[in-house]
Short mmCIF file of C-alpha atoms and ligand atoms in Angstrom, two decimals:
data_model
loop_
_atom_site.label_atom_id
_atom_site.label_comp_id
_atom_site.label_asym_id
_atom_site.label_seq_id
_atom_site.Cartn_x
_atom_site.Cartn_y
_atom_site.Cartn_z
CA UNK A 1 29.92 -59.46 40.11
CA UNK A 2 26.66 -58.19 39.17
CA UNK A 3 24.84 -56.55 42.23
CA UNK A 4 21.33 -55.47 42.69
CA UNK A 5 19.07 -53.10 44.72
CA UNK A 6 16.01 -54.88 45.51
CA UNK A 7 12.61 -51.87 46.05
CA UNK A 8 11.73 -53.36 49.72
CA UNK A 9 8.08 -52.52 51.02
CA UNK A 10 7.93 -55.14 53.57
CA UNK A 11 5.50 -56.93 51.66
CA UNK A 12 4.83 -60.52 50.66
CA UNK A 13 5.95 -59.71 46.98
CA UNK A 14 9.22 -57.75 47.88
CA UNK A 15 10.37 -60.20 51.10
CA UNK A 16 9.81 -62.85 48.19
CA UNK A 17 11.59 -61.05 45.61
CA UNK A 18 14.48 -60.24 48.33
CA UNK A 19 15.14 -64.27 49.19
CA UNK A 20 15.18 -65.29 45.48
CA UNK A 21 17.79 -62.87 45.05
CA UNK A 22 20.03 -64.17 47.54
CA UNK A 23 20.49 -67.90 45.56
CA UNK A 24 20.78 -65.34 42.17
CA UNK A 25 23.33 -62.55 43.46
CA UNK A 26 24.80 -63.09 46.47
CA UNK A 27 23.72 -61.06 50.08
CA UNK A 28 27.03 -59.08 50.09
CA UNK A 29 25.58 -58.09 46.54
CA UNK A 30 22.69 -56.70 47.58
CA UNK A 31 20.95 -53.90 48.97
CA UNK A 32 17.58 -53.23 49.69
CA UNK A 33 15.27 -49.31 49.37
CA UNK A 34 12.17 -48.28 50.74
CA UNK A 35 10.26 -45.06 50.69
CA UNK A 36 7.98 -43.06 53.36
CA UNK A 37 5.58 -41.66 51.28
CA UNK A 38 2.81 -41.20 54.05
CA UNK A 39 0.99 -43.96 53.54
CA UNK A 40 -1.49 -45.14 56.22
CA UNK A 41 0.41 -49.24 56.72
CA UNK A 42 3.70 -47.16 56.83
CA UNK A 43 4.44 -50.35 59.88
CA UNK A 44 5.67 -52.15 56.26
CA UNK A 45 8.85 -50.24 56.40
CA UNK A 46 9.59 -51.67 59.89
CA UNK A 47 8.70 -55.08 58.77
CA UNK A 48 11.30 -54.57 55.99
CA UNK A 49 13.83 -53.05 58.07
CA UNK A 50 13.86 -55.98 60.44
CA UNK A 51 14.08 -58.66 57.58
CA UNK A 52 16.65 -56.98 55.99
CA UNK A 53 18.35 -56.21 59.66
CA UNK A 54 18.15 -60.62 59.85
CA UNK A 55 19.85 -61.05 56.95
CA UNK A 56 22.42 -58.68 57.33
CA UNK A 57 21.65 -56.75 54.13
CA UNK A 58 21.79 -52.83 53.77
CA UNK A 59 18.63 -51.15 53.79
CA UNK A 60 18.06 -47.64 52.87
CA UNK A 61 14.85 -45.65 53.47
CA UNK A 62 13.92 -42.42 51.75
CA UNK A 63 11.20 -39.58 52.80
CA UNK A 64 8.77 -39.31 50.05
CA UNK A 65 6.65 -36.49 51.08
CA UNK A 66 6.29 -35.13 47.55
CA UNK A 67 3.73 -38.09 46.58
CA UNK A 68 1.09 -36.55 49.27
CA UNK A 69 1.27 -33.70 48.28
CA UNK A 70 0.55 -33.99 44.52
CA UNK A 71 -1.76 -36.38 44.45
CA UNK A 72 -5.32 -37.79 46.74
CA UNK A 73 -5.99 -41.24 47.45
CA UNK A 74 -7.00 -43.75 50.03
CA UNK A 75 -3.30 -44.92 50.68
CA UNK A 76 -1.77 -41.40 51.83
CA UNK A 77 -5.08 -39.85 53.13
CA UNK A 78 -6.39 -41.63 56.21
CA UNK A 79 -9.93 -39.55 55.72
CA UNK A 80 -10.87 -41.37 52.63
CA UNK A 81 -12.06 -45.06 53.23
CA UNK A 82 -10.38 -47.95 51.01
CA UNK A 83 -12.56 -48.67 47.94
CA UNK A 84 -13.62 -52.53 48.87
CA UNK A 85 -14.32 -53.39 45.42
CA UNK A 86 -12.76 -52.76 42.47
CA UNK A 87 -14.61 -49.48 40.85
CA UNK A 88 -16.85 -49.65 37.30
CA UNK A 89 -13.97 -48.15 35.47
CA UNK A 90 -10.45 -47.35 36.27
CA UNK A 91 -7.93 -48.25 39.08
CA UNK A 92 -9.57 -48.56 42.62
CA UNK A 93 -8.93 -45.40 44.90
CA UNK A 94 -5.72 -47.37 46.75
CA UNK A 95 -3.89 -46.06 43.37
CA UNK A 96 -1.22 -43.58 44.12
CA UNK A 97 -0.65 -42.17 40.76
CA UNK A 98 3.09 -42.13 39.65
CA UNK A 99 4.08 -44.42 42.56
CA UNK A 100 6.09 -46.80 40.71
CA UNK A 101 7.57 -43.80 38.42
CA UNK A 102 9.16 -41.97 41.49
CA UNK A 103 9.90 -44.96 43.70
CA UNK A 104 12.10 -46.72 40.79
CA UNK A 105 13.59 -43.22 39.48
CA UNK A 106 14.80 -42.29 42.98
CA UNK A 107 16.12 -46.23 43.10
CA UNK A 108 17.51 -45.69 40.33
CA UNK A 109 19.84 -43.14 40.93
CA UNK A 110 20.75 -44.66 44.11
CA UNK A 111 21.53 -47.97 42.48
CA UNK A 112 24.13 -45.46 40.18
CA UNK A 113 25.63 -44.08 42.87
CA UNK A 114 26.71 -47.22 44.72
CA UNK A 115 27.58 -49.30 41.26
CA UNK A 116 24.28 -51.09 40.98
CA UNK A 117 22.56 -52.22 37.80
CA UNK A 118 19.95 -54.07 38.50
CA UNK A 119 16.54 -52.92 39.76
CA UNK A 120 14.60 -55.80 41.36
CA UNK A 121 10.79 -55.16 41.73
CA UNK A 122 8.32 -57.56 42.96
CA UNK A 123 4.90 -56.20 40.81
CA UNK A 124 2.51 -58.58 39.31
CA UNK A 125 0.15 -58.02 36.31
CA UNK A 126 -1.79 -61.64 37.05
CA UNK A 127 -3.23 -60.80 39.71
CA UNK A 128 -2.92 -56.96 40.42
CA UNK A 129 -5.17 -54.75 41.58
CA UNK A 130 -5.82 -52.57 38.72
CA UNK A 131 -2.51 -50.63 38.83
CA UNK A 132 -1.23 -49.17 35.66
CA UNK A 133 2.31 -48.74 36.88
CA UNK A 134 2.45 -52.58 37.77
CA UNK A 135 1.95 -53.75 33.93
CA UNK A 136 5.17 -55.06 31.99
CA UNK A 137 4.72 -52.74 29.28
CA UNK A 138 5.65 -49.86 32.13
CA UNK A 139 8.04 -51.53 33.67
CA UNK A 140 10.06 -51.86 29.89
CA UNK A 141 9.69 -48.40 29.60
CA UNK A 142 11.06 -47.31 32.62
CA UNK A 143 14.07 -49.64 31.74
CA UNK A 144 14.53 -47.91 28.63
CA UNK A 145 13.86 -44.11 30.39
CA UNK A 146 15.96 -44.72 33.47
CA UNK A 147 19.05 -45.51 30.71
CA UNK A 148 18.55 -42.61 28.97
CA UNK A 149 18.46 -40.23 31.72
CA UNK A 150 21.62 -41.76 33.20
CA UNK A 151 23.30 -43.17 30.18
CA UNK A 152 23.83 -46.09 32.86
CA UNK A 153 23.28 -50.14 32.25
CA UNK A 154 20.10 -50.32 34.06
CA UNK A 155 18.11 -53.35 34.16
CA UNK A 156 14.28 -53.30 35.29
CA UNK A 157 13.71 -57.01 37.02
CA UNK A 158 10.75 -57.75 37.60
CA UNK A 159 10.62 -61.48 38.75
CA UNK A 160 6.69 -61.91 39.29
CA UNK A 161 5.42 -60.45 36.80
CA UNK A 162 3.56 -63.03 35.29
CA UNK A 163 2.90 -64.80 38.80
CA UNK A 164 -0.19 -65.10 40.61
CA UNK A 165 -0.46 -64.57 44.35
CA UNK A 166 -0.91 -68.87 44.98
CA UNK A 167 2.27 -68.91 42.96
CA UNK A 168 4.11 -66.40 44.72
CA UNK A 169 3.37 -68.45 47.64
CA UNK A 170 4.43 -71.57 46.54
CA UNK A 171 8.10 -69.51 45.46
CA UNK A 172 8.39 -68.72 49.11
CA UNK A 173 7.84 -72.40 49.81
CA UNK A 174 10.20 -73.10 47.34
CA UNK A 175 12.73 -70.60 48.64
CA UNK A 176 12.56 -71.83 52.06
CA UNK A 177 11.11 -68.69 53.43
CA UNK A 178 7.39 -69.57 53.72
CA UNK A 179 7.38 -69.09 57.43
CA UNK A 180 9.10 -65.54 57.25
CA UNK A 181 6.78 -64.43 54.71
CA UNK A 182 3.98 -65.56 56.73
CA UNK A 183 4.60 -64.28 59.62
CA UNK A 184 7.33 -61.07 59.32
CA UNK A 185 5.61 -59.16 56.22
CA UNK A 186 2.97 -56.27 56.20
CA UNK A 187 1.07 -56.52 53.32
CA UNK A 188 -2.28 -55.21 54.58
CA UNK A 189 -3.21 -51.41 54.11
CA UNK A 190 -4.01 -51.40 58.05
CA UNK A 191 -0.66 -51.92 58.69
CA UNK A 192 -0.91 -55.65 60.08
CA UNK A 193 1.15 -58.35 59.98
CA UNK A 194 0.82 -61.63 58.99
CA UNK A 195 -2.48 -62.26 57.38
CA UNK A 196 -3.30 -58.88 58.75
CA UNK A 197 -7.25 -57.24 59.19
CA UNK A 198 -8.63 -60.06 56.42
CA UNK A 199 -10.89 -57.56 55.19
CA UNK A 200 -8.85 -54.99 52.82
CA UNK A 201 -8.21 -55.36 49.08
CA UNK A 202 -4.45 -56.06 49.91
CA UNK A 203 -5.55 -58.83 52.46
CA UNK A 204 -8.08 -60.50 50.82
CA UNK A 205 -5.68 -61.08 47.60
CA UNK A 206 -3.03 -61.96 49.77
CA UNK A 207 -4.80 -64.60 51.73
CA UNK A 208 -7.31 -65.93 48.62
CA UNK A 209 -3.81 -66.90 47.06
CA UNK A 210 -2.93 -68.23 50.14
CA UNK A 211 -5.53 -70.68 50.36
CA UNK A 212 -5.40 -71.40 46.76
CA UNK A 213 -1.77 -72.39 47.13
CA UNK A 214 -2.56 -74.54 50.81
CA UNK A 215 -5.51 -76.39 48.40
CA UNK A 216 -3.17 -77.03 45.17
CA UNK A 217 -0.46 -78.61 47.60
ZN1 ZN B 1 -5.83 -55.72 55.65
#
């Protein structure tokens, strides 16, 4: 049997990504990873814990502190306010340079250790927020570099990638997990639940897709 290790943030995206994989792979196939990395809504790792704890599915969670120290931004450093809009040129100042790198490299080799191909990660180019390390063309790469440093079958899965948030939405519908994703994951940067403070980047794409998807139904 193929098995995968799902990257878990607590999210919308990654609860989504984690329920999809359970009609694809099994739950005694799966296990999920999540990373402490200092970031100010770090409340999204007890989100994911408890979703994970529901559904009886192993979930790992590994201190990052490296990422704060190497690199400034609005996510890990509470003393810099969250760019509201997105800036003139470049990624807004919620970017945490070489996020995605570390978080799928340290996945990576504990996917190895425990037998584990696949790499599930729930990133979106449609309607991201100006990430680099959310584009396809990254994600490919980092296919292609995680095999080479292992010389292990890794496979990069990336099942949103061309999604937009109203279509995630409607996959959660479809997935019979609306109300879980609603109501269980963190997606806002303040760290609250559900449709969380309504008035940061991660909120306002999160519920603008929302009500797209309520108005296309
Ligand atoms: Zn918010």
């Amino acid at each position: 049997m193929k098995r995968a290790l799902i990257l878990m943030s607590g999210g919308q995206d990654s609860t989504t990504c984690l329920y999809q994989s359970i009609s694809e792979y099994g739950r005694a196939w799966l296990r999920a990873i999540g990373f402490n990395y200092g970031q100010r809504h770090v409340e999204e790792l007890e989100a994911a814990k408890e979703i994970c704890a529901d559904l009886r599915i192993p979930y790992k969670v590994i201190d990052l502190p490296i990422l704060k120290q190497l690199t400034s931004n609005s996510i890990t450093d509470p003393g810099i306010p969250i760019d509201k809009k997105m800036p003139a040129s470049g990624p807004p100042n919620t970017n945490v340079d070489g996020r995605n790198l570390i978080f799928l490299s340290c996945a990576a080799i504990y996917a190895k250790n425990h037998g584990i191909t696949d790499l599930i990660m729930g990133v979106s180019e449609t309607d991201y927020s100006g990430y680099p390390d959310c584009r396809k063309n990254f994600m490919d790469s980092m296919q292609t570099s995680l095999r080479l440093s292992m010389d292990y079958d890794f496979n990069v899965i990336t099942p949103l990638m061309r999604m937009s948030k109203a279509q995630i939405w409607q996959l959660a519908k479809d997935l019979g997990c609306l109300d879980i994703i609603e109501k269980q994951t963190i997606t806002c940067y303040n760290g609250e639940s559900g449709s969380g403070c309504g008035e940061c980047p991660a909120c306002k794409l999160r519920n603008e897709g929302y009500n797209q998807f309520i108005n296309n139904k």
